[in-house]
Tab-separated table of C-alpha atoms and ligand atoms in Angstrom:
chain	number	residue	atom	x	y	z
A	1	MET	CA	-21.976	-7.388	8.558
A	2	HIS	CA	-20.341	-7.800	5.215
A	3	PHE	CA	-17.082	-5.928	4.227
A	4	LYS	CA	-19.272	-3.730	1.713
A	5	THR	CA	-21.888	-2.716	4.438
A	6	ARG	CA	-19.343	-2.203	7.065
A	7	ALA	CA	-17.251	0.107	4.641
A	8	ILE	CA	-20.317	2.397	4.651
A	9	HIS	CA	-21.819	1.968	8.188
A	10	VAL	CA	-18.907	1.357	10.533
A	11	GLY	CA	-17.708	5.028	11.547
A	12	ASN	CA	-20.431	6.560	9.684
A	13	GLU	CA	-23.008	6.211	12.214
A	14	LYS	CA	-25.522	9.406	11.551
A	15	CYS	CA	-24.937	12.465	13.368
A	16	ALA	CA	-26.736	12.663	17.056
A	17	ALA	CA	-27.342	16.008	16.858
A	18	THR	CA	-28.709	16.623	13.471
A	19	GLY	CA	-29.288	13.244	11.854
A	20	ALA	CA	-27.069	14.166	9.100
A	21	VAL	CA	-26.213	10.630	7.379
A	22	VAL	CA	-22.577	11.910	6.799
A	23	ARG	CA	-20.621	12.691	9.474
A	24	PRO	CA	-19.674	16.462	9.976
A	25	LEU	CA	-16.088	17.550	9.332
A	26	HIS	CA	-14.427	18.642	12.666
A	27	LEU	CA	-11.840	21.160	12.193
A	28	ALA	CA	-11.614	22.539	15.699
A	29	ALA	CA	-8.007	22.200	16.965
A	30	THR	CA	-9.099	21.945	20.745
A	31	TYR	CA	-11.644	21.155	22.787
A	32	VAL	CA	-13.359	22.512	26.071
A	33	GLN	CA	-12.522	20.218	29.021
A	34	PRO	CA	-15.158	19.425	31.770
A	35	GLY	CA	-12.795	20.741	34.442
A	36	ALA	CA	-9.225	21.943	34.965
A	37	GLY	CA	-7.221	18.593	34.764
A	38	GLU	CA	-10.325	16.869	33.816
A	39	TRP	CA	-10.286	15.061	30.422
A	40	GLY	CA	-13.325	14.628	28.042
A	41	GLU	CA	-13.389	12.340	24.971
A	42	PHE	CA	-11.151	14.728	22.727
A	43	ASP	CA	-8.749	17.530	24.049
A	44	TYR	CA	-6.436	18.517	21.344
A	45	SER	CA	-6.574	17.445	17.718
A	46	ARG	CA	-3.112	15.864	17.489
A	47	SER	CA	-3.992	13.444	20.011
A	48	GLY	CA	-7.545	12.826	18.983
A	49	ASN	CA	-10.001	14.252	16.386
A	50	PRO	CA	-13.642	12.828	15.806
A	51	THR	CA	-13.480	12.950	12.126
A	52	ARG	CA	-10.078	11.060	11.885
A	53	ALA	CA	-11.465	8.397	14.722
A	54	ALA	CA	-14.260	7.729	12.577
A	55	LEU	CA	-12.125	6.958	9.406
A	56	GLU	CA	-10.214	4.937	11.964
A	57	SER	CA	-12.691	2.718	13.385
A	58	THR	CA	-14.000	2.264	9.834
A	59	LEU	CA	-10.294	1.217	8.847
A	60	ALA	CA	-10.255	-1.276	12.003
A	61	SER	CA	-13.599	-3.119	10.789
A	62	LEU	CA	-12.409	-3.695	7.567
A	63	GLU	CA	-8.673	-5.041	7.999
A	64	ALA	CA	-10.289	-6.946	10.949
A	65	GLY	CA	-8.200	-5.085	13.649
A	66	CYS	CA	-8.648	-3.757	17.028
A	67	GLY	CA	-7.943	-0.129	16.184
A	68	ALA	CA	-6.028	2.366	13.630
A	69	LEU	CA	-4.134	5.057	13.137
A	70	ALA	CA	-4.377	7.641	10.242
A	71	PHE	CA	-1.330	9.567	9.244
A	72	ALA	CA	-0.150	12.577	7.223
A	73	SER	CA	1.396	10.390	4.515
A	74	GLY	CA	1.937	6.668	4.131
A	75	MET	CA	5.689	7.267	4.885
A	76	ALA	CA	4.625	8.915	8.428
A	77	ALA	CA	2.754	5.417	8.949
A	78	ILE	CA	5.884	3.523	8.086
A	79	HIS	CA	7.751	5.940	10.086
A	80	CYS	CA	5.807	5.663	13.220
A	81	ALA	CA	6.000	1.604	12.896
A	82	MET	CA	9.838	2.122	12.986
A	83	GLY	CA	9.388	4.218	16.001
A	84	LEU	CA	9.055	0.832	17.894
A	85	LEU	CA	12.450	0.162	17.315
A	86	LYS	CA	15.511	1.264	19.346
A	87	ALA	CA	19.467	1.394	18.420
A	88	GLY	CA	20.743	-2.107	17.695
A	89	ASP	CA	17.488	-3.532	16.763
A	90	HIS	CA	17.140	-5.251	13.023
A	91	VAL	CA	14.562	-4.801	10.584
A	92	LEU	CA	14.328	-7.296	7.768
A	93	ALA	CA	12.506	-5.951	4.813
A	94	GLY	CA	11.537	-7.473	1.407
A	95	SER	CA	13.808	-6.533	-1.674
A	96	ASP	CA	10.334	-5.814	-3.712
A	97	ILE	CA	9.501	-2.799	-1.638
A	98	TYR	CA	8.137	0.827	-2.180
A	99	GLY	CA	11.388	3.036	-3.130
A	100	GLY	CA	10.370	5.710	0.016
A	101	THR	CA	10.471	2.740	2.595
A	102	TYR	CA	13.639	1.628	1.252
A	103	ARG	CA	14.849	5.699	1.379
A	104	LEU	CA	13.531	5.522	5.187
A	105	LEU	CA	15.250	2.295	6.164
A	106	HIS	CA	18.592	3.057	4.622
A	107	LYS	CA	18.926	6.815	5.102
A	108	ILE	CA	16.941	7.711	8.311
A	109	SER	CA	16.293	4.659	10.540
A	110	SER	CA	19.953	3.627	10.293
A	111	ARG	CA	20.943	7.078	11.742
A	112	ALA	CA	19.327	5.783	15.058
A	113	GLY	CA	21.413	2.994	14.610
A	114	ILE	CA	18.703	0.560	13.372
A	115	GLN	CA	20.028	-2.294	11.270
A	116	VAL	CA	18.437	-3.145	8.021
A	117	THR	CA	18.626	-6.364	5.518
A	118	LEU	CA	16.498	-6.768	2.274
A	119	VAL	CA	15.708	-9.991	1.578
A	120	ASP	CA	13.642	-11.701	-1.238
A	121	THR	CA	10.516	-12.633	0.845
A	122	THR	CA	9.063	-15.018	-1.757
A	123	ASP	CA	11.915	-17.349	-0.369
A	124	LEU	CA	11.047	-18.534	3.080
A	125	ALA	CA	14.560	-20.292	3.376
A	126	SER	CA	16.286	-16.907	2.764
A	127	VAL	CA	14.017	-14.856	5.090
A	128	GLU	CA	14.801	-17.506	8.002
A	129	ALA	CA	18.317	-17.329	7.188
A	130	ALA	CA	18.497	-13.528	7.571
A	131	ILE	CA	16.901	-13.443	10.794
A	132	THR	CA	19.612	-12.234	13.368
A	133	PRO	CA	18.896	-12.403	17.080
A	134	ALA	CA	18.361	-8.568	16.918
A	135	THR	CA	15.386	-9.179	14.300
A	136	ARG	CA	12.101	-7.347	15.997
A	137	LEU	CA	10.249	-6.463	12.786
A	138	LEU	CA	9.650	-8.200	9.283
A	139	TRP	CA	8.494	-5.836	6.750
A	140	ILE	CA	6.956	-7.242	3.496
A	141	GLU	CA	4.874	-6.094	0.691
A	142	SER	CA	2.278	-8.186	-1.231
A	143	PRO	CA	2.012	-8.061	-4.148
A	144	GLY	CA	5.550	-6.202	-4.181
A	145	ASN	CA	6.630	-3.103	-5.918
A	146	PRO	CA	7.403	-2.889	-8.688
A	147	ARG	CA	7.402	-6.464	-9.841
A	148	LEU	CA	4.290	-7.714	-8.386
A	149	THR	CA	5.812	-10.713	-6.250
A	150	ILE	CA	3.644	-12.694	-3.957
A	151	THR	CA	4.787	-12.982	-0.240
A	152	ASP	CA	2.926	-15.744	1.688
A	153	ILE	CA	2.044	-13.665	4.647
A	154	GLY	CA	0.707	-16.542	6.978
A	155	ALA	CA	4.193	-18.190	6.494
A	156	CYS	CA	6.295	-14.973	7.237
A	157	ALA	CA	3.994	-14.723	10.206
A	158	GLU	CA	5.015	-17.974	11.487
A	159	VAL	CA	8.514	-17.416	10.669
A	160	ALA	CA	8.492	-13.944	12.716
A	161	HIS	CA	6.871	-15.117	15.547
A	162	ARG	CA	9.023	-18.179	15.939
A	163	HIS	CA	11.715	-15.521	16.315
A	164	ASP	CA	9.961	-13.265	18.343
A	165	ALA	CA	9.637	-10.466	15.681
A	166	LEU	CA	6.896	-8.924	14.754
A	167	LEU	CA	5.267	-9.128	10.954
A	168	GLY	CA	4.366	-5.717	9.294
A	169	VAL	CA	2.807	-5.651	5.958
A	170	ASP	CA	2.403	-2.723	3.557
A	171	SER	CA	-0.920	-3.771	2.036
A	172	THR	CA	-1.369	-0.855	0.191
A	173	PHE	CA	-1.418	-2.752	-3.456
A	174	ALA	CA	-3.697	-5.263	-1.921
A	175	THR	CA	-6.097	-3.523	-0.155
A	176	PRO	CA	-8.394	-4.815	2.675
A	177	VAL	CA	-10.911	-5.927	-0.159
A	178	LEU	CA	-8.400	-8.370	-1.257
A	179	THR	CA	-6.156	-9.227	1.352
A	180	ARG	CA	-6.749	-8.809	5.265
A	181	PRO	CA	-3.156	-9.499	6.773
A	182	LEU	CA	-4.091	-9.374	10.412
A	183	GLU	CA	-6.726	-12.380	9.442
A	184	LEU	CA	-3.337	-14.248	8.044
A	185	GLY	CA	-1.178	-13.744	11.302
A	186	ALA	CA	0.428	-10.371	10.846
A	187	ASP	CA	0.863	-7.841	13.675
A	188	LEU	CA	0.566	-4.881	11.920
A	189	VAL	CA	-0.683	-3.552	8.313
A	190	MET	CA	0.190	-0.083	6.726
A	191	HIS	CA	-1.538	1.554	3.914
A	192	SER	CA	-0.518	4.632	1.889
A	193	ALA	CA	-4.257	5.943	1.980
A	194	THR	CA	-3.121	8.037	-0.905
A	195	LYS	CA	-3.731	5.060	-3.003
A	196	TYR	CA	-6.880	2.894	-2.936
A	197	ILE	CA	-8.388	4.146	0.096
A	198	GLY	CA	-8.524	7.515	-0.866
A	199	GLY	CA	-8.924	6.487	-4.769
A	200	HIS	CA	-9.044	9.878	-6.181
A	201	SER	CA	-5.649	11.455	-6.563
A	202	ASP	CA	-6.716	14.433	-4.584
A	203	LEU	CA	-5.026	13.474	-0.832
A	204	VAL	CA	-2.164	12.214	0.850
A	205	GLY	CA	-2.332	10.134	3.877
A	206	GLY	CA	-1.565	6.900	5.620
A	207	ALA	CA	-2.766	4.114	8.196
A	208	LEU	CA	-1.722	1.575	10.410
A	209	VAL	CA	-3.962	-1.152	11.961
A	210	VAL	CA	-3.398	-3.818	14.296
A	211	ARG	CA	-5.006	-6.474	16.397
A	212	ASP	CA	-3.564	-6.179	19.578
A	213	PRO	CA	-4.449	-3.333	21.858
A	214	SER	CA	-1.138	-3.154	23.669
A	215	LEU	CA	0.524	-2.576	20.213
A	216	TRP	CA	-1.718	-0.005	19.530
A	217	ASP	CA	-1.013	1.934	22.282
A	218	GLU	CA	2.690	1.947	21.816
A	219	LEU	CA	2.057	3.193	18.370
A	220	TYR	CA	-0.588	5.835	19.554
A	221	PHE	CA	2.223	6.797	21.921
A	222	VAL	CA	4.689	7.203	18.923
A	223	GLN	CA	2.371	9.123	17.047
A	224	ASN	CA	0.933	11.464	19.532
A	225	ALA	CA	4.535	12.000	20.349
A	226	THR	CA	6.143	12.732	16.899
A	227	GLY	CA	2.865	14.469	15.415
A	228	GLY	CA	2.416	12.990	11.793
A	229	ILE	CA	-1.361	13.052	12.087
A	230	MET	CA	-3.849	12.604	9.307
A	231	GLY	CA	-5.695	16.028	9.008
A	232	PRO	CA	-9.525	16.054	9.290
A	233	TRP	CA	-10.234	17.253	5.750
A	234	GLU	CA	-8.308	14.257	4.521
A	235	ALA	CA	-9.753	11.707	7.154
A	236	PHE	CA	-13.014	12.915	5.598
A	237	LEU	CA	-12.145	12.186	1.918
A	238	CYS	CA	-10.789	8.722	3.215
A	239	SER	CA	-13.970	7.826	4.751
A	240	ARG	CA	-15.633	8.753	1.869
A	241	GLY	CA	-13.463	6.781	-0.329
A	242	LEU	CA	-13.660	3.768	1.467
A	243	LYS	CA	-17.388	3.488	0.671
A	244	THR	CA	-16.618	2.653	-3.160
A	245	LEU	CA	-13.334	0.824	-2.326
A	246	ALA	CA	-14.534	-2.699	-3.027
A	247	VAL	CA	-16.541	-1.696	-6.484
A	248	ARG	CA	-13.518	0.326	-7.617
A	249	VAL	CA	-10.847	-2.543	-6.889
A	250	CYS	CA	-12.888	-5.123	-8.217
A	251	GLU	CA	-13.528	-3.268	-11.401
A	252	GLN	CA	-10.196	-1.947	-11.935
A	253	SER	CA	-8.835	-5.295	-11.124
A	254	ARG	CA	-10.650	-6.968	-13.919
A	255	THR	CA	-9.574	-4.430	-16.374
A	256	ALA	CA	-5.991	-5.166	-15.028
A	257	LEU	CA	-6.246	-9.058	-15.715
A	258	GLU	CA	-7.603	-8.239	-19.241
A	259	LEU	CA	-4.766	-5.791	-19.982
A	260	ALA	CA	-2.349	-8.243	-18.627
A	261	THR	CA	-3.621	-11.023	-20.676
A	262	TRP	CA	-3.354	-9.221	-23.738
A	263	LEU	CA	0.046	-7.599	-23.146
A	264	SER	CA	1.678	-11.290	-22.406
A	265	SER	CA	0.731	-12.132	-25.851
A	266	HIS	CA	2.121	-9.096	-27.351
A	267	ASP	CA	5.266	-9.729	-29.547
A	268	ARG	CA	7.223	-6.549	-28.014
A	269	VAL	CA	6.532	-7.477	-24.359
A	270	ALA	CA	9.216	-9.596	-23.011
A	271	ARG	CA	7.631	-10.502	-19.729
A	272	VAL	CA	4.361	-9.380	-17.449
A	273	HIS	CA	4.413	-9.260	-14.135
A	274	TYR	CA	0.752	-9.797	-12.747
A	275	PRO	CA	-0.340	-12.469	-10.153
A	276	GLY	CA	-3.720	-13.140	-11.682
A	277	LEU	CA	-1.870	-14.767	-14.784
A	278	PRO	CA	-1.543	-18.477	-14.020
A	279	ASP	CA	2.373	-18.675	-14.951
A	280	HIS	CA	3.102	-16.091	-12.500
A	281	PRO	CA	5.286	-17.286	-9.643
A	282	GLY	CA	3.321	-16.629	-6.732
A	283	HIS	CA	0.005	-17.296	-8.392
A	284	ASP	CA	-1.358	-20.103	-5.862
A	285	ILE	CA	-0.032	-18.145	-2.875
A	286	ALA	CA	-2.034	-15.336	-4.659
A	287	ARG	CA	-5.100	-17.368	-5.100
A	288	ARG	CA	-5.246	-18.248	-1.376
A	289	GLN	CA	-4.555	-14.933	-0.064
A	290	MET	CA	-6.284	-12.569	-2.260
A	291	GLU	CA	-9.797	-15.056	-1.991
A	292	GLY	CA	-9.463	-16.405	-5.484
A	293	GLY	CA	-8.963	-13.143	-6.984
A	294	PRO	CA	-9.316	-10.678	-8.372
A	295	PHE	CA	-5.627	-9.584	-7.934
A	296	GLY	CA	-5.367	-5.758	-7.868
A	297	ALA	CA	-5.276	-3.265	-10.661
A	298	MET	CA	-1.397	-2.808	-10.337
A	299	LEU	CA	0.886	-4.803	-13.117
A	300	SER	CA	4.177	-4.117	-14.561
A	301	PHE	CA	5.588	-5.536	-17.967
A	302	GLU	CA	9.190	-5.463	-19.397
A	303	LEU	CA	9.566	-4.332	-23.092
A	304	ARG	CA	11.871	-5.836	-25.521
A	305	GLY	CA	14.230	-3.274	-24.966
A	306	GLU	CA	16.186	-0.715	-22.747
A	307	PHE	CA	15.780	2.426	-20.985
A	308	ALA	CA	15.386	4.527	-23.869
A	309	GLU	CA	12.506	2.682	-25.264
A	310	ALA	CA	10.518	2.421	-21.954
A	311	LYS	CA	11.233	6.092	-21.607
A	312	ARG	CA	9.529	6.224	-25.157
A	313	PHE	CA	6.878	4.252	-24.221
A	314	VAL	CA	5.900	5.868	-20.989
A	315	GLU	CA	5.972	9.251	-22.707
A	316	ALA	CA	3.588	8.154	-25.560
A	317	THR	CA	0.317	7.139	-23.781
A	318	HIS	CA	-2.504	9.562	-23.151
A	319	LEU	CA	-5.202	8.163	-21.311
A	320	PHE	CA	-2.215	6.438	-18.856
A	321	GLN	CA	-0.643	9.776	-17.606
A	322	LEU	CA	2.812	9.555	-16.716
A	323	ALA	CA	3.130	9.905	-12.676
A	324	VAL	CA	4.210	8.285	-9.793
A	325	SER	CA	1.425	7.287	-7.461
A	326	LEU	CA	-1.503	4.525	-8.055
A	327	GLY	CA	-4.670	3.269	-6.850
A	328	ALA	CA	-6.793	6.125	-8.418
A	329	VAL	CA	-9.518	6.213	-10.853
A	330	GLU	CA	-7.320	7.427	-13.389
A	331	SER	CA	-4.654	5.433	-15.030
A	332	LEU	CA	-1.094	6.112	-14.978
A	333	ILE	CA	2.055	4.936	-16.124
A	334	GLU	CA	5.531	4.859	-15.118
A	335	GLN	CA	9.008	3.763	-15.520
A	336	PRO	CA	10.288	2.460	-12.034
A	337	ALA	CA	13.828	2.929	-12.833
A	338	SER	CA	13.911	6.632	-13.390
A	339	MET	CA	10.831	7.393	-11.430
A	340	SER	CA	9.297	5.196	-8.344
A	341	HIS	CA	12.700	3.854	-7.641
A	342	ALA	CA	15.194	6.162	-8.694
A	343	SER	CA	15.669	6.455	-4.809
A	344	TYR	CA	17.091	2.835	-4.987
A	345	ASP	CA	21.113	2.609	-5.578
A	346	ALA	CA	21.696	1.610	-9.182
A	347	ALA	CA	23.465	-1.738	-8.114
A	348	ASP	CA	20.477	-2.849	-5.589
A	349	ARG	CA	17.744	-1.879	-8.402
A	350	LYS	CA	20.017	-4.121	-10.707
A	351	LYS	CA	20.085	-6.696	-7.796
A	352	HIS	CA	16.430	-6.532	-6.898
A	353	GLY	CA	15.279	-7.011	-10.751
A	354	ILE	CA	14.118	-3.794	-11.617
A	355	ALA	CA	15.097	-3.769	-15.046
A	356	ASP	CA	15.537	-0.441	-17.079
A	357	GLY	CA	12.973	-1.724	-19.457
A	358	LEU	CA	10.320	-2.096	-16.859
A	359	ILE	CA	7.066	-0.375	-16.955
A	360	ARG	CA	4.459	-0.084	-14.470
A	361	LEU	CA	0.823	0.512	-14.934
A	362	SER	CA	-1.895	1.327	-12.059
A	363	VAL	CA	-4.852	0.573	-13.940
A	364	GLY	CA	-8.014	2.925	-13.519
A	365	LEU	CA	-11.654	2.995	-14.022
A	366	GLU	CA	-11.719	3.794	-17.600
A	367	ALA	CA	-12.756	1.157	-20.208
A	368	TYR	CA	-10.485	-1.774	-21.139
A	369	GLU	CA	-11.074	-0.901	-24.761
A	370	ASP	CA	-9.805	2.589	-24.412
A	371	LEU	CA	-6.774	1.552	-22.372
A	372	GLN	CA	-5.712	-1.180	-24.740
A	373	GLN	CA	-5.751	1.304	-27.578
A	374	ASP	CA	-3.722	3.865	-25.883
A	375	LEU	CA	-1.093	1.194	-25.125
A	376	GLU	CA	-1.237	-0.092	-28.714
A	377	GLY	CA	-0.803	3.525	-29.568
A	378	ALA	CA	2.440	3.725	-27.615
A	379	PHE	CA	3.885	0.420	-28.986
A	380	GLY	CA	3.641	2.336	-32.570
A	381	VAL	CA	6.356	4.570	-31.233
A	382	LEU	CA	8.870	2.045	-30.577
B	1	PLP	C1	2.906	5.543	-1.863
B	1	PLP	C2	3.332	4.094	-1.008
B	1	PLP	C3	3.997	4.505	0.301
B	1	PLP	C4	4.218	5.538	0.807
B	1	PLP	O1	2.796	6.467	0.734
B	1	PLP	P1	2.614	8.218	0.697
B	1	PLP	O2	1.534	8.345	1.012
B	1	PLP	O3	3.489	8.555	-0.458
B	1	PLP	O4	3.554	8.344	1.871
B	1	PLP	C5	4.318	3.254	0.831
B	1	PLP	N1	4.074	1.996	0.424
B	1	PLP	C6	3.534	1.740	-1.060
B	1	PLP	C7	3.321	0.479	-1.523
B	1	PLP	C8	3.115	3.204	-1.655
B	1	PLP	O5	2.529	2.893	-2.921
């Protein structure tokens, strides 16, 4: 079956009891056991819940994995992945990553004696050079956040495996519609389901998907032991969101490409970061690893101006609402230096190219013409 068909039918088999075409929402915390010391399919909802399990089977199918795990948030999913590591292990992570991942690695994982290094993962020689004998996990994002850098997932998998490390990919921006990292050699895919999977800014959730059953067992053990599970209501909404994921992502990406093209010829714009533009340094890899395009609905651009101009700009749009988060049907705008990446140290922001004049857009499902006019209006206040 094709992706769009699996998104609707896998994990959404009709209800055996009633014939309902939408799976019921199971809110029960606990399940009657067949006998003392005997276990049925479900026993306690932290350990397993039918609504969550249905979502996990859809996600596993869409990411070409053997199994998935759904979490209370994207950060809970990443935290679970870091639970694979022990004191003395080293994580090598990309420098163009989510601000919260940076914070988790540097301020929480580090407390447990896990070593962290950031590296520009678009440069494979640097990745290779930064690997140490203690490196157990390479953690990347493609497209990256907020500069939309493109990392070659297949090549990183090869480097990681040569050094007996796992490759984890935060694929929140790409979604399984555009990129399936497990097919490219990654061991583990992570999503903030808050973003495209939910798609409507009305839930917080996360997911991990893997292709090796023993890795799934290890992660399941950590999830069940630490408890950061997704609740049934969020799982229900995510399952609903997945049914329209492909049409949303393709349509939003089309509008993003049009906006990126228009912005790149605007005289108030110094630079546009969008992998769909032919002059983006990662364009050729993106073509390969994003199925020839579309290239996603996230883009960022640098104003000809500094912190104050970018702040004025993001405060001047109306349809693009000033908020962190991304991936939903409504368009959002933000200034990474003061918002999504405020948890980076200022020096690290500078080192990793997150300029004060950088603006990030999450392009929603509104009409291109209205979004373009909205941005044009904001240029007027500069
Ligand atoms: C939002 C986000 C996260 C964190 O997910 P939450 O659901 O907010 O915990 C991680 N990675 C990326 C790329 C994100 O955009």
